[in-house]
Tab-separated table of C-alpha atoms in Angstrom:
chain	number	residue	atom	x	y	z
Z	1	UNK	CA	-0.025	-0.048	0.010
Z	2	UNK	CA	1.012	3.519	-0.507
Z	3	UNK	CA	1.796	5.678	2.587
Z	4	UNK	CA	-1.110	7.970	2.044
Z	5	UNK	CA	-3.768	5.134	1.993
Z	6	UNK	CA	-6.386	5.268	4.769
Z	7	UNK	CA	-5.843	2.108	6.819
Z	8	UNK	CA	-7.872	0.444	9.758
Z	9	UNK	CA	-5.663	-1.829	11.875
Z	10	UNK	CA	-7.568	-4.951	13.271
Z	11	UNK	CA	-5.855	-6.471	16.182
Z	12	UNK	CA	-6.596	-10.177	16.351
Z	13	UNK	CA	-7.205	-11.650	19.934
Z	14	UNK	CA	-8.295	-15.098	18.505
Z	15	UNK	CA	-11.911	-14.427	17.431
Z	16	UNK	CA	-13.503	-16.650	14.737
Z	17	UNK	CA	-14.773	-13.371	13.207
Z	18	UNK	CA	-11.528	-11.509	12.827
Z	19	UNK	CA	-11.363	-11.812	8.955
Z	20	UNK	CA	-14.970	-10.691	8.864
Z	21	UNK	CA	-14.186	-7.496	10.593
Z	22	UNK	CA	-11.411	-6.659	8.143
Z	23	UNK	CA	-13.813	-7.744	5.097
Z	24	UNK	CA	-16.571	-5.304	6.311
Z	25	UNK	CA	-14.278	-2.371	6.587
Z	26	UNK	CA	-13.016	-3.009	3.096
Z	27	UNK	CA	-16.601	-3.271	1.828
Z	28	UNK	CA	-16.858	0.289	2.500
Z	29	UNK	CA	-13.888	1.229	0.544
Z	30	UNK	CA	-11.392	1.583	3.428
Z	31	UNK	CA	-8.193	-0.685	3.532
Z	32	UNK	CA	-7.835	-2.798	6.525
Z	33	UNK	CA	-4.980	-5.122	7.797
Z	34	UNK	CA	-5.103	-7.856	10.569
Z	35	UNK	CA	-2.184	-8.034	12.986
Z	36	UNK	CA	-1.563	-10.110	16.029
Z	37	UNK	CA	-2.797	-8.664	19.349
Z	38	UNK	CA	0.850	-8.347	20.603
Z	39	UNK	CA	2.265	-6.587	17.673
Z	40	UNK	CA	5.117	-4.305	18.603
Z	41	UNK	CA	4.279	-0.515	18.685
Z	42	UNK	CA	7.184	0.245	16.251
Z	43	UNK	CA	5.394	-1.755	13.510
Z	44	UNK	CA	1.969	-0.268	14.197
Z	45	UNK	CA	3.545	3.218	14.016
Z	46	UNK	CA	5.120	2.251	10.685
Z	47	UNK	CA	1.591	1.326	9.387
Z	48	UNK	CA	0.256	4.674	10.593
Z	49	UNK	CA	-3.327	3.437	11.023
Z	50	UNK	CA	-6.308	5.784	10.913
Z	51	UNK	CA	-8.116	3.705	13.440
Z	52	UNK	CA	-7.831	0.542	15.328
Z	53	UNK	CA	-10.384	-2.325	16.010
Z	54	UNK	CA	-9.969	-4.872	18.800
Z	55	UNK	CA	-11.446	-8.138	17.837
Z	56	UNK	CA	-13.207	-10.577	20.093
Z	57	UNK	CA	-11.550	-13.662	21.705
Z	58	UNK	CA	-12.408	-16.933	23.452
Z	59	UNK	CA	-10.337	-15.802	26.258
Z	60	UNK	CA	-11.303	-13.829	29.482
Z	61	UNK	CA	-9.619	-10.613	30.529
Z	62	UNK	CA	-9.095	-11.660	34.012
Z	63	UNK	CA	-7.558	-15.167	33.308
Z	64	UNK	CA	-3.789	-15.895	33.581
Z	65	UNK	CA	-2.023	-15.176	30.358
Z	66	UNK	CA	-5.073	-13.376	28.824
Z	67	UNK	CA	-4.046	-11.772	25.383
Z	68	UNK	CA	-3.319	-8.148	26.211
Z	69	UNK	CA	-2.180	-5.568	23.435
Z	70	UNK	CA	0.518	-3.030	23.860
Z	71	UNK	CA	-1.146	-0.395	26.120
Z	72	UNK	CA	0.404	2.373	24.075
Z	73	UNK	CA	-2.235	1.809	21.227
Z	74	UNK	CA	-4.633	3.845	23.384
Z	75	UNK	CA	-2.277	6.846	23.196
Z	76	UNK	CA	-1.584	6.920	19.454
Z	77	UNK	CA	-4.309	9.638	19.006
Z	78	UNK	CA	-6.483	7.490	16.740
Z	79	UNK	CA	-9.883	6.201	17.291
Z	80	UNK	CA	-10.285	2.720	18.933
Z	81	UNK	CA	-13.305	0.407	18.543
Z	82	UNK	CA	-13.360	-2.650	20.756
Z	83	UNK	CA	-15.659	-5.598	19.894
Z	84	UNK	CA	-16.996	-8.160	22.459
Z	85	UNK	CA	-13.519	-9.059	24.235
Z	86	UNK	CA	-12.209	-5.811	22.801
Z	87	UNK	CA	-14.965	-3.907	24.826
Z	88	UNK	CA	-14.115	-5.838	28.054
Z	89	UNK	CA	-10.211	-5.449	27.503
Z	90	UNK	CA	-10.691	-1.829	27.124
Z	91	UNK	CA	-12.846	-1.460	30.315
Z	92	UNK	CA	-10.344	-3.657	32.171
Z	93	UNK	CA	-7.187	-1.740	30.980
Z	94	UNK	CA	-8.801	1.758	31.976
Z	95	UNK	CA	-9.784	0.564	35.451
Z	96	UNK	CA	-13.245	-0.889	34.911
Z	97	UNK	CA	-14.828	-4.000	36.153
Z	98	UNK	CA	-15.291	-7.156	34.174
Z	99	UNK	CA	-16.914	-10.156	35.781
Z	100	UNK	CA	-18.577	-13.617	34.579
Z	101	UNK	CA	-22.263	-13.529	34.873
Z	102	UNK	CA	-24.832	-16.296	35.494
Z	103	UNK	CA	-27.004	-15.448	32.517
Z	104	UNK	CA	-24.677	-15.466	29.420
Z	105	UNK	CA	-25.793	-13.970	26.128
Z	106	UNK	CA	-25.518	-16.089	23.055
Z	107	UNK	CA	-27.366	-15.424	19.930
Z	108	UNK	CA	-29.952	-12.723	19.018
Z	109	UNK	CA	-30.741	-9.846	21.397
Z	110	UNK	CA	-32.384	-6.565	21.386
Z	111	UNK	CA	-30.014	-3.527	21.773
Z	112	UNK	CA	-31.510	-0.309	23.244
Z	113	UNK	CA	-29.556	2.626	22.379
Z	114	UNK	CA	-29.108	5.433	24.953
Z	115	UNK	CA	-27.051	7.864	22.763
Z	116	UNK	CA	-28.101	8.068	19.145
Z	117	UNK	CA	-25.057	10.048	17.996
Z	118	UNK	CA	-21.497	9.218	16.548
Z	119	UNK	CA	-21.443	5.401	16.665
Z	120	UNK	CA	-25.226	5.100	16.489
Z	121	UNK	CA	-25.852	8.343	14.527
Z	122	UNK	CA	-29.220	8.129	12.423
Z	123	UNK	CA	-30.219	4.796	14.413
Z	124	UNK	CA	-33.547	3.856	15.629
Z	125	UNK	CA	-33.962	3.585	19.417
Z	126	UNK	CA	-33.678	-0.263	19.277
Z	127	UNK	CA	-31.985	-2.661	16.910
Z	128	UNK	CA	-31.255	-6.363	16.650
Z	129	UNK	CA	-27.810	-7.535	17.369
Z	130	UNK	CA	-25.893	-10.794	17.813
Z	131	UNK	CA	-24.301	-11.447	21.133
Z	132	UNK	CA	-21.617	-14.231	22.134
Z	133	UNK	CA	-20.279	-13.697	25.617
Z	134	UNK	CA	-20.280	-14.986	29.333
Z	135	UNK	CA	-18.641	-11.834	30.914
Z	136	UNK	CA	-19.899	-8.362	31.368
Z	137	UNK	CA	-18.514	-4.979	32.244
Z	138	UNK	CA	-20.006	-4.308	35.545
Z	139	UNK	CA	-18.481	-0.969	36.237
Z	140	UNK	CA	-17.394	1.585	33.674
Z	141	UNK	CA	-13.947	3.238	33.852
Z	142	UNK	CA	-13.528	6.829	34.612
Z	143	UNK	CA	-14.226	9.073	31.605
Z	144	UNK	CA	-16.500	6.344	30.097
Z	145	UNK	CA	-20.283	6.546	29.570
Z	146	UNK	CA	-22.784	3.933	28.461
Z	147	UNK	CA	-24.370	4.340	25.010
Z	148	UNK	CA	-26.401	1.328	24.741
Z	149	UNK	CA	-27.678	-1.678	26.856
Z	150	UNK	CA	-29.778	-4.881	26.486
Z	151	UNK	CA	-31.955	-6.605	28.895
Z	152	UNK	CA	-29.204	-8.776	30.103
Z	153	UNK	CA	-26.206	-6.518	29.643
Z	154	UNK	CA	-26.558	-3.073	31.545
Z	155	UNK	CA	-23.456	-1.962	29.516
Z	156	UNK	CA	-23.713	-3.186	25.844
Z	157	UNK	CA	-21.910	-0.280	24.412
Z	158	UNK	CA	-19.670	2.509	25.780
Z	159	UNK	CA	-17.532	5.397	24.794
Z	160	UNK	CA	-14.947	7.869	25.919
Z	161	UNK	CA	-16.024	10.640	23.484
Z	162	UNK	CA	-12.975	12.942	24.238
Z	163	UNK	CA	-10.279	10.265	23.487
Z	164	UNK	CA	-12.469	8.649	20.777
Z	165	UNK	CA	-12.551	5.274	22.345
Z	166	UNK	CA	-15.542	2.958	21.755
Z	167	UNK	CA	-16.723	-0.489	22.501
Z	168	UNK	CA	-19.574	-2.811	21.691
Z	169	UNK	CA	-20.349	-6.132	23.557
Z	170	UNK	CA	-22.173	-7.467	20.405
Z	171	UNK	CA	-20.683	-8.412	16.910
Z	172	UNK	CA	-21.488	-5.729	14.305
Z	173	UNK	CA	-19.412	-7.695	11.736
Z	174	UNK	CA	-21.792	-10.697	11.373
Z	175	UNK	CA	-24.953	-10.785	9.182
Z	176	UNK	CA	-27.092	-11.507	12.402
Z	177	UNK	CA	-26.570	-7.818	13.353
Z	178	UNK	CA	-28.550	-6.223	10.464
Z	179	UNK	CA	-27.321	-2.749	10.999
Z	180	UNK	CA	-23.851	-3.816	11.807
Z	181	UNK	CA	-22.232	-2.481	8.676
Z	182	UNK	CA	-23.825	1.081	9.496
Z	183	UNK	CA	-22.049	0.942	12.948
Z	184	UNK	CA	-18.944	0.143	11.376
Z	185	UNK	CA	-19.635	2.926	8.770
Z	186	UNK	CA	-20.170	5.320	11.449
Z	187	UNK	CA	-16.807	4.418	13.186
Z	188	UNK	CA	-14.928	4.897	9.777
Z	189	UNK	CA	-16.535	8.025	8.670
Z	190	UNK	CA	-18.010	9.853	11.475
Z	191	UNK	CA	-15.367	8.956	14.158
Z	192	UNK	CA	-12.253	8.278	12.157
Z	193	UNK	CA	-13.385	10.685	9.383
Z	194	UNK	CA	-12.136	8.775	6.632
Z	195	UNK	CA	-12.920	9.371	2.954
Z	196	UNK	CA	-13.274	5.740	1.714
Z	197	UNK	CA	-11.244	5.957	-1.364
Z	198	UNK	CA	-9.655	2.421	-1.544
Z	199	UNK	CA	-11.242	0.773	-4.767
Z	200	UNK	CA	-10.164	-1.823	-7.327
Z	201	UNK	CA	-9.110	1.097	-9.610
Z	202	UNK	CA	-6.817	2.750	-6.954
Z	203	UNK	CA	-5.485	-0.677	-6.054
Z	204	UNK	CA	-4.600	-1.470	-9.713
Z	205	UNK	CA	-2.904	1.935	-10.232
Z	206	UNK	CA	-0.706	1.609	-6.993
Z	207	UNK	CA	0.188	-1.917	-7.609
Z	208	UNK	CA	1.415	-1.341	-11.129
Z	209	UNK	CA	3.387	1.501	-9.984
Z	210	UNK	CA	4.841	-0.467	-7.196
Z	211	UNK	CA	5.760	-3.507	-9.501
Z	212	UNK	CA	7.464	-1.176	-11.904
Z	213	UNK	CA	9.462	0.396	-9.000
Z	214	UNK	CA	10.450	-3.057	-7.663
Z	215	UNK	CA	11.309	-4.784	-10.874
Z	216	UNK	CA	12.998	-1.848	-12.751
Z	217	UNK	CA	14.415	-3.250	-16.018
Z	218	UNK	CA	14.440	-6.938	-14.788
Z	219	UNK	CA	12.392	-9.910	-15.954
Z	220	UNK	CA	9.822	-11.771	-13.903
Z	221	UNK	CA	8.650	-15.394	-14.112
Z	222	UNK	CA	5.247	-16.720	-12.922
Z	223	UNK	CA	3.791	-20.138	-12.544
Z	224	UNK	CA	0.417	-19.660	-14.306
Z	225	UNK	CA	-2.468	-22.158	-13.180
Z	226	UNK	CA	-5.240	-20.582	-15.127
Z	227	UNK	CA	-7.102	-20.030	-11.755
Z	228	UNK	CA	-8.440	-16.684	-10.609
Z	229	UNK	CA	-5.401	-15.707	-8.435
Z	230	UNK	CA	-2.644	-16.525	-10.807
Z	231	UNK	CA	-4.517	-15.014	-13.843
Z	232	UNK	CA	-5.076	-11.799	-11.984
Z	233	UNK	CA	-1.464	-11.579	-10.632
Z	234	UNK	CA	-0.230	-12.311	-14.183
Z	235	UNK	CA	-2.404	-9.691	-15.759
Z	236	UNK	CA	-1.310	-7.041	-13.137
Z	237	UNK	CA	2.442	-7.763	-13.629
Z	238	UNK	CA	2.017	-7.841	-17.413
Z	239	UNK	CA	0.374	-4.335	-17.231
Z	240	UNK	CA	3.350	-3.070	-15.340
Z	241	UNK	CA	6.309	-4.575	-17.354
Z	242	UNK	CA	4.825	-6.121	-20.633
Z	243	UNK	CA	6.800	-8.864	-22.344
Z	244	UNK	CA	9.339	-8.979	-19.552
Z	245	UNK	CA	6.913	-11.190	-17.700
Z	246	UNK	CA	7.295	-15.012	-18.525
Z	247	UNK	CA	4.486	-17.340	-17.677
Z	248	UNK	CA	5.058	-20.990	-17.261
Z	249	UNK	CA	1.895	-23.257	-17.323
Z	250	UNK	CA	2.571	-26.780	-16.211
Z	251	UNK	CA	0.211	-29.502	-17.382
Z	252	UNK	CA	0.143	-31.914	-14.501
Z	253	UNK	CA	-2.168	-34.438	-16.062
Z	254	UNK	CA	-4.591	-33.608	-13.171
Z	255	UNK	CA	-6.443	-30.834	-14.846
Z	256	UNK	CA	-10.008	-30.590	-16.033
Z	257	UNK	CA	-11.235	-31.280	-19.531
Z	258	UNK	CA	-9.705	-28.840	-22.211
Z	259	UNK	CA	-8.098	-26.825	-19.597
Z	260	UNK	CA	-4.721	-26.514	-21.161
Z	261	UNK	CA	-6.238	-25.247	-24.508
Z	262	UNK	CA	-8.376	-22.750	-22.698
Z	263	UNK	CA	-5.370	-21.166	-21.075
Z	264	UNK	CA	-3.380	-21.061	-24.227
Z	265	UNK	CA	-6.234	-19.327	-25.982
Z	266	UNK	CA	-6.920	-16.624	-23.269
Z	267	UNK	CA	-3.403	-15.751	-22.163
Z	268	UNK	CA	-1.655	-16.251	-25.635
Z	269	UNK	CA	-4.514	-14.998	-28.069
Z	270	UNK	CA	-6.636	-12.659	-25.778
Z	271	UNK	CA	-4.145	-11.170	-23.287
Z	272	UNK	CA	-1.036	-11.483	-25.469
Z	273	UNK	CA	1.371	-12.822	-22.733
Z	274	UNK	CA	4.496	-14.789	-23.154
Z	275	UNK	CA	3.533	-18.166	-21.843
Z	276	UNK	CA	5.311	-21.510	-22.041
Z	277	UNK	CA	3.141	-24.650	-21.891
Z	278	UNK	CA	4.873	-27.710	-20.359
Z	279	UNK	CA	3.385	-31.119	-20.397
Z	280	UNK	CA	4.626	-32.979	-17.458
Z	281	UNK	CA	1.627	-35.266	-16.999
Z	282	UNK	CA	3.930	-38.383	-17.076
Z	283	UNK	CA	6.198	-37.221	-14.448
Z	284	UNK	CA	3.159	-36.523	-12.035
Z	285	UNK	CA	1.341	-39.597	-12.635
Z	286	UNK	CA	4.592	-41.691	-12.205
Z	287	UNK	CA	5.273	-39.973	-8.971
Z	288	UNK	CA	1.729	-40.697	-7.780
Z	289	UNK	CA	1.769	-44.340	-8.498
Z	290	UNK	CA	0.498	-46.499	-5.710
Z	291	UNK	CA	0.071	-43.294	-3.504
Z	292	UNK	CA	-3.217	-43.237	-1.648
Z	293	UNK	CA	-2.712	-41.118	1.380
Z	294	UNK	CA	-4.030	-37.534	0.745
Z	295	UNK	CA	-1.156	-35.653	2.407
Z	296	UNK	CA	1.436	-37.738	0.535
Z	297	UNK	CA	-0.426	-36.934	-2.827
Z	298	UNK	CA	-0.260	-33.295	-2.089
Z	299	UNK	CA	3.363	-33.177	-0.975
Z	300	UNK	CA	4.354	-35.479	-3.921
Z	301	UNK	CA	2.666	-33.040	-6.343
Z	302	UNK	CA	4.228	-30.138	-4.691
Z	303	UNK	CA	7.637	-31.761	-5.017
Z	304	UNK	CA	7.133	-32.688	-8.740
Z	305	UNK	CA	5.867	-29.148	-9.566
Z	306	UNK	CA	8.907	-27.575	-7.951
Z	307	UNK	CA	11.215	-29.743	-10.035
Z	308	UNK	CA	9.465	-29.011	-13.197
Z	309	UNK	CA	9.181	-25.325	-12.576
Z	310	UNK	CA	12.817	-25.015	-11.529
Z	311	UNK	CA	13.920	-26.873	-14.630
Z	312	UNK	CA	11.895	-24.721	-16.952
Z	313	UNK	CA	12.639	-21.414	-15.262
Z	314	UNK	CA	16.527	-22.234	-15.705
Z	315	UNK	CA	15.840	-22.354	-19.337
Z	316	UNK	CA	14.878	-18.664	-19.379
Z	317	UNK	CA	18.249	-17.553	-18.222
Z	318	UNK	CA	18.662	-14.701	-15.766
Z	319	UNK	CA	15.154	-14.050	-14.126
Z	320	UNK	CA	15.614	-12.697	-10.723
Z	321	UNK	CA	11.836	-12.136	-9.776
Z	322	UNK	CA	9.192	-14.656	-9.250
Z	323	UNK	CA	5.582	-13.390	-9.123
Z	324	UNK	CA	2.798	-15.433	-7.076
Z	325	UNK	CA	-0.920	-15.041	-6.576
Z	326	UNK	CA	-0.545	-15.220	-2.813
Z	327	UNK	CA	-3.920	-13.976	-1.168
Z	328	UNK	CA	-4.401	-12.326	2.363
Z	329	UNK	CA	-6.055	-15.381	3.893
Z	330	UNK	CA	-2.810	-17.209	3.083
Z	331	UNK	CA	-0.756	-14.412	4.734
Z	332	UNK	CA	-2.997	-14.469	7.888
Z	333	UNK	CA	-2.904	-18.290	8.196
Z	334	UNK	CA	0.886	-18.385	7.853
Z	335	UNK	CA	1.116	-16.489	11.304
Z	336	UNK	CA	0.031	-17.991	14.604
Z	337	UNK	CA	-1.818	-15.199	16.317
Z	338	UNK	CA	-2.882	-17.215	19.353
Z	339	UNK	CA	0.327	-18.534	20.779
Z	340	UNK	CA	-0.437	-22.250	20.573
Z	341	UNK	CA	0.100	-25.120	18.210
Z	342	UNK	CA	-2.483	-25.718	15.503
Z	343	UNK	CA	-3.465	-29.086	13.956
Z	344	UNK	CA	-2.819	-29.457	10.297
Z	345	UNK	CA	-6.216	-30.491	8.733
Z	346	UNK	CA	-4.539	-30.840	5.303
Z	347	UNK	CA	-1.855	-29.025	3.342
Z	348	UNK	CA	-2.881	-25.803	1.575
Z	349	UNK	CA	-4.807	-26.278	-1.736
Z	350	UNK	CA	-2.264	-24.395	-3.640
Z	351	UNK	CA	0.862	-26.341	-4.999
Z	352	UNK	CA	2.971	-24.397	-2.787
Z	353	UNK	CA	6.033	-22.242	-2.282
Z	354	UNK	CA	9.274	-22.525	-4.099
Z	355	UNK	CA	12.410	-23.418	-2.260
Z	356	UNK	CA	14.677	-20.640	-1.049
Z	357	UNK	CA	17.690	-22.090	-3.062
Z	358	UNK	CA	16.027	-20.816	-6.279
Z	359	UNK	CA	17.045	-17.304	-5.078
Z	360	UNK	CA	14.110	-15.576	-6.532
Z	361	UNK	CA	12.859	-12.332	-5.101
Z	362	UNK	CA	9.159	-12.396	-4.581
Z	363	UNK	CA	6.432	-10.307	-6.030
Z	364	UNK	CA	2.960	-10.831	-4.628
Z	365	UNK	CA	0.675	-8.229	-5.907
Z	366	UNK	CA	-2.476	-9.796	-4.431
Z	367	UNK	CA	-1.149	-10.573	-0.920
Z	368	UNK	CA	-3.352	-7.852	0.493
Z	369	UNK	CA	-6.664	-9.009	-0.994
Z	370	UNK	CA	-9.363	-11.444	-0.203
Z	371	UNK	CA	-10.865	-13.655	-2.947
Z	372	UNK	CA	-13.839	-11.494	-3.775
Z	373	UNK	CA	-11.419	-8.481	-3.987
Z	374	UNK	CA	-9.341	-10.371	-6.527
Z	375	UNK	CA	-12.405	-10.947	-8.743
Z	376	UNK	CA	-13.313	-7.165	-8.563
Z	377	UNK	CA	-9.727	-6.423	-9.746
Z	378	UNK	CA	-9.788	-8.952	-12.377
Z	379	UNK	CA	-13.099	-7.438	-13.784
Z	380	UNK	CA	-11.435	-3.932	-13.620
Z	381	UNK	CA	-8.626	-5.274	-15.682
Z	382	UNK	CA	-10.749	-6.643	-18.365
Z	383	UNK	CA	-9.945	-10.290	-17.894
Z	384	UNK	CA	-12.668	-12.646	-19.594
Z	385	UNK	CA	-15.638	-13.373	-17.302
Z	386	UNK	CA	-15.257	-17.169	-17.687
Z	387	UNK	CA	-11.850	-16.877	-15.968
Z	388	UNK	CA	-12.635	-14.042	-13.307
Z	389	UNK	CA	-15.644	-15.772	-12.068
Z	390	UNK	CA	-14.292	-19.282	-12.257
Z	391	UNK	CA	-14.938	-21.452	-9.158
Z	392	UNK	CA	-11.825	-22.176	-6.993
Z	393	UNK	CA	-9.958	-25.360	-8.219
Z	394	UNK	CA	-7.303	-27.049	-5.842
Z	395	UNK	CA	-3.605	-26.801	-6.913
Z	396	UNK	CA	-3.224	-30.609	-6.745
Z	397	UNK	CA	-6.104	-30.841	-9.248
Z	398	UNK	CA	-8.020	-33.957	-9.674
Z	399	UNK	CA	-5.702	-35.939	-7.524
Z	400	UNK	CA	-7.568	-34.807	-4.371
Z	401	UNK	CA	-10.914	-35.598	-6.073
Z	402	UNK	CA	-9.745	-39.241	-6.732
Z	403	UNK	CA	-10.124	-41.175	-3.606
Z	404	UNK	CA	-7.335	-43.687	-3.612
Z	405	UNK	CA	-4.514	-44.006	-6.352
Z	406	UNK	CA	-4.279	-41.657	-9.011
Z	407	UNK	CA	-3.922	-43.194	-12.606
Z	408	UNK	CA	-4.432	-41.775	-16.126
Z	409	UNK	CA	-7.537	-43.934	-16.497
Z	410	UNK	CA	-9.190	-42.721	-13.369
Z	411	UNK	CA	-8.271	-39.054	-14.293
Z	412	UNK	CA	-9.881	-39.509	-17.606
Z	413	UNK	CA	-12.860	-40.926	-16.131
Z	414	UNK	CA	-13.356	-38.190	-13.527
Z	415	UNK	CA	-12.585	-35.518	-16.174
Z	416	UNK	CA	-15.605	-36.577	-18.346
Z	417	UNK	CA	-18.051	-36.848	-15.268
Z	418	UNK	CA	-16.819	-33.492	-13.888
Z	419	UNK	CA	-17.370	-31.866	-17.202
Z	420	UNK	CA	-20.985	-33.012	-17.229
Z	421	UNK	CA	-21.679	-31.647	-13.759
Z	422	UNK	CA	-20.244	-28.263	-14.765
Z	423	UNK	CA	-22.088	-28.393	-17.972
Z	424	UNK	CA	-25.502	-28.920	-16.360
Z	425	UNK	CA	-24.799	-26.591	-13.568
Z	426	UNK	CA	-24.150	-23.763	-16.013
Z	427	UNK	CA	-27.200	-24.637	-18.252
Z	428	UNK	CA	-29.321	-24.305	-15.188
Z	429	UNK	CA	-27.920	-21.018	-14.457
Z	430	UNK	CA	-26.617	-21.941	-11.117
Z	431	UNK	CA	-22.707	-21.498	-11.707
Z	432	UNK	CA	-22.479	-17.965	-10.323
Z	433	UNK	CA	-24.674	-18.842	-7.151
Z	434	UNK	CA	-22.298	-21.706	-6.141
Z	435	UNK	CA	-18.713	-21.396	-4.479
Z	436	UNK	CA	-17.802	-24.735	-5.990
Z	437	UNK	CA	-19.432	-27.686	-8.009
Z	438	UNK	CA	-17.573	-30.859	-8.898
Z	439	UNK	CA	-17.299	-34.613	-9.255
Z	440	UNK	CA	-15.439	-37.013	-6.928
Z	441	UNK	CA	-14.384	-40.608	-8.042
Z	442	UNK	CA	-14.908	-42.918	-5.042
Z	443	UNK	CA	-12.734	-45.984	-4.357
Z	444	UNK	CA	-15.494	-48.226	-4.530
Z	445	UNK	CA	-17.578	-50.159	-7.166
Z	446	UNK	CA	-21.173	-50.886	-6.937
Z	447	UNK	CA	-23.610	-53.482	-8.683
Z	448	UNK	CA	-25.821	-52.160	-11.257
Z	449	UNK	CA	-27.849	-53.322	-14.383
Z	450	UNK	CA	-27.426	-51.883	-17.831
Z	451	UNK	CA	-29.122	-53.460	-20.981
Z	452	UNK	CA	-30.336	-56.437	-18.735
Z	453	UNK	CA	-26.841	-57.185	-17.818
Z	454	UNK	CA	-25.124	-57.009	-14.437
Z	455	UNK	CA	-22.489	-54.240	-14.074
Z	456	UNK	CA	-19.942	-53.690	-11.365
Z	457	UNK	CA	-18.607	-50.163	-11.882
Z	458	UNK	CA	-17.403	-47.054	-10.318
Z	459	UNK	CA	-19.243	-44.601	-8.119
Z	460	UNK	CA	-19.244	-40.697	-8.634
Z	461	UNK	CA	-20.108	-38.346	-5.834
Z	462	UNK	CA	-21.316	-34.794	-7.001
Z	463	UNK	CA	-20.273	-31.994	-4.457
Z	464	UNK	CA	-21.776	-28.566	-4.605
Z	465	UNK	CA	-21.647	-25.851	-2.023
Z	466	UNK	CA	-22.536	-22.250	-1.164
Z	467	UNK	CA	-20.181	-20.043	0.786
Z	468	UNK	CA	-18.950	-16.385	1.167
Z	469	UNK	CA	-15.351	-17.229	1.558
Z	470	UNK	CA	-14.712	-20.880	1.700
Z	471	UNK	CA	-14.174	-20.802	5.486
Z	472	UNK	CA	-17.639	-22.247	6.178
Z	473	UNK	CA	-19.809	-23.796	3.553
Z	474	UNK	CA	-23.283	-25.201	3.181
Z	475	UNK	CA	-24.283	-27.944	0.688
Z	476	UNK	CA	-26.188	-26.484	-2.103
Z	477	UNK	CA	-29.954	-27.277	-2.565
Z	478	UNK	CA	-29.562	-28.061	-6.237
Z	479	UNK	CA	-33.002	-28.739	-7.689
Z	480	UNK	CA	-33.925	-32.357	-8.226
Z	481	UNK	CA	-34.384	-32.136	-11.950
Z	482	UNK	CA	-30.821	-30.673	-12.453
Z	483	UNK	CA	-29.420	-33.575	-10.198
Z	484	UNK	CA	-31.456	-36.112	-12.184
Z	485	UNK	CA	-29.925	-34.683	-15.596
Z	486	UNK	CA	-26.494	-34.865	-14.090
Z	487	UNK	CA	-26.817	-38.472	-12.929
Z	488	UNK	CA	-28.642	-39.562	-16.179
Z	489	UNK	CA	-25.681	-38.088	-18.292
Z	490	UNK	CA	-22.808	-39.350	-16.301
Z	491	UNK	CA	-24.238	-43.004	-16.245
Z	492	UNK	CA	-25.038	-42.858	-19.755
Z	493	UNK	CA	-22.063	-40.941	-21.295
Z	494	UNK	CA	-19.100	-42.073	-19.073
Z	495	UNK	CA	-18.347	-45.778	-19.678
Z	496	UNK	CA	-17.250	-47.282	-16.303
Z	497	UNK	CA	-19.758	-45.479	-14.019
Z	498	UNK	CA	-23.085	-46.941	-12.977
Z	499	UNK	CA	-23.957	-44.853	-9.665
Z	500	UNK	CA	-23.997	-41.058	-8.798
Z	501	UNK	CA	-24.357	-39.779	-5.228
Z	502	UNK	CA	-24.996	-36.385	-3.916
Z	503	UNK	CA	-22.943	-35.009	-0.929
Z	504	UNK	CA	-25.182	-33.188	1.656
Z	505	UNK	CA	-22.532	-32.479	4.386
Z	506	UNK	CA	-21.534	-28.958	5.260
Z	507	UNK	CA	-18.327	-27.369	6.398
Z	508	UNK	CA	-17.835	-27.890	9.300
Z	509	UNK	CA	-17.654	-30.635	9.951
Z	510	UNK	CA	-16.778	-31.917	6.585
Z	511	UNK	CA	-14.297	-29.969	4.348
Z	512	UNK	CA	-15.261	-28.776	0.780
Z	513	UNK	CA	-12.676	-31.061	-0.984
Z	514	UNK	CA	-12.891	-34.659	-0.111
Z	515	UNK	CA	-9.103	-34.997	0.331
């Protein structure tokens, strides 16, 4: 970001909603970043935030080793908004009293507004909100006043107007607080007095300028997958340095039907980029022989990808820069904010980082964006709709949609079935309403009957989900007639499949991908 960019700093204390807070700020054209709660003051000063939001937390302010920020953040002269734990933390640090209560508040609550100004400017006298807490502020610190309450929380929002410090006990960032966006908007524009000028256009201009400054007259290499992230990253870098960008597209043999030709057409013919297409399908399939464990598959695919990419990059000669489509959630997840070990559910969907011995200097033009923001930038750049609106596709490709060993025959089988799923979803006008829809090849066979003969063939599971960001997802209620057409076509058109199932599990407890 450019130094003059208005920035809201979100300090993360471990809330499940922290990313939502940052997104709600950005939706109002104000740039936001998430830092760990214990970020050194020097780093915060370099950011030069226009305001600070303190997230919620599963912790209690009075417990041992409770997460506390640097107390100096309240002396920076910028407005502060505490949410849930953030409110309790503010009260505690300023000498108020926070206690556990018998009657906890979880879920819907009616908020009664006592001061309909600044944070609650132009609000009705009561609104719906979403609570999630077992502690309450029982005594206000000196200099603070109550501005809202509920029937169970005498102090559901407070302020120190002189110091521009505010707190709310509820969660304005969730959809269950219908006027939550307006509360955040009032904090941004009435209290922080921001302009809200962070847009896709301003991001593109700033990024192109930054890439040109960083690269100077040198060349850049980029591993192009044909997905939204790498495509938008490639287009941004190409706008900045033109033909000095060299894209490498690796055909792993794990791609969807006609994907290689689609990438060639869009990036060579339409966007006029330098792109080298490498068919390494035999290498990948050979490496995956007799590998069934999902984690081993991912790691094997990552290792082979690095080997192929490294080999092809060397052929280009001296290229000091590597561009990647890293997104902001990847950056956030790479840092442990909560001080404890985390369990690996599975390796990241993307093929993965390249080894340090390759000596590249990194260019990550999208590392400050969420997925929906990347799509907005892509549209502003004029990237074809079928690419910008493309559903997420895992880096390991069809390998994590084939349960068990990956072979060319099984890939070909899944490719055909998956194409039918997508074709029918698009014909039904459902594609843009779904986060993802795809076919999974199961490691079992079932008995069937075709043409009065017994069959013993493969089973396909169809997976379709709705989601805002992929962090949680619900199974899609696809109309039965669409599912019927998908099943009928797969069984009739794909030789070797005699049964189709529909996955009706949500995330959590399931994941979106099967592996």
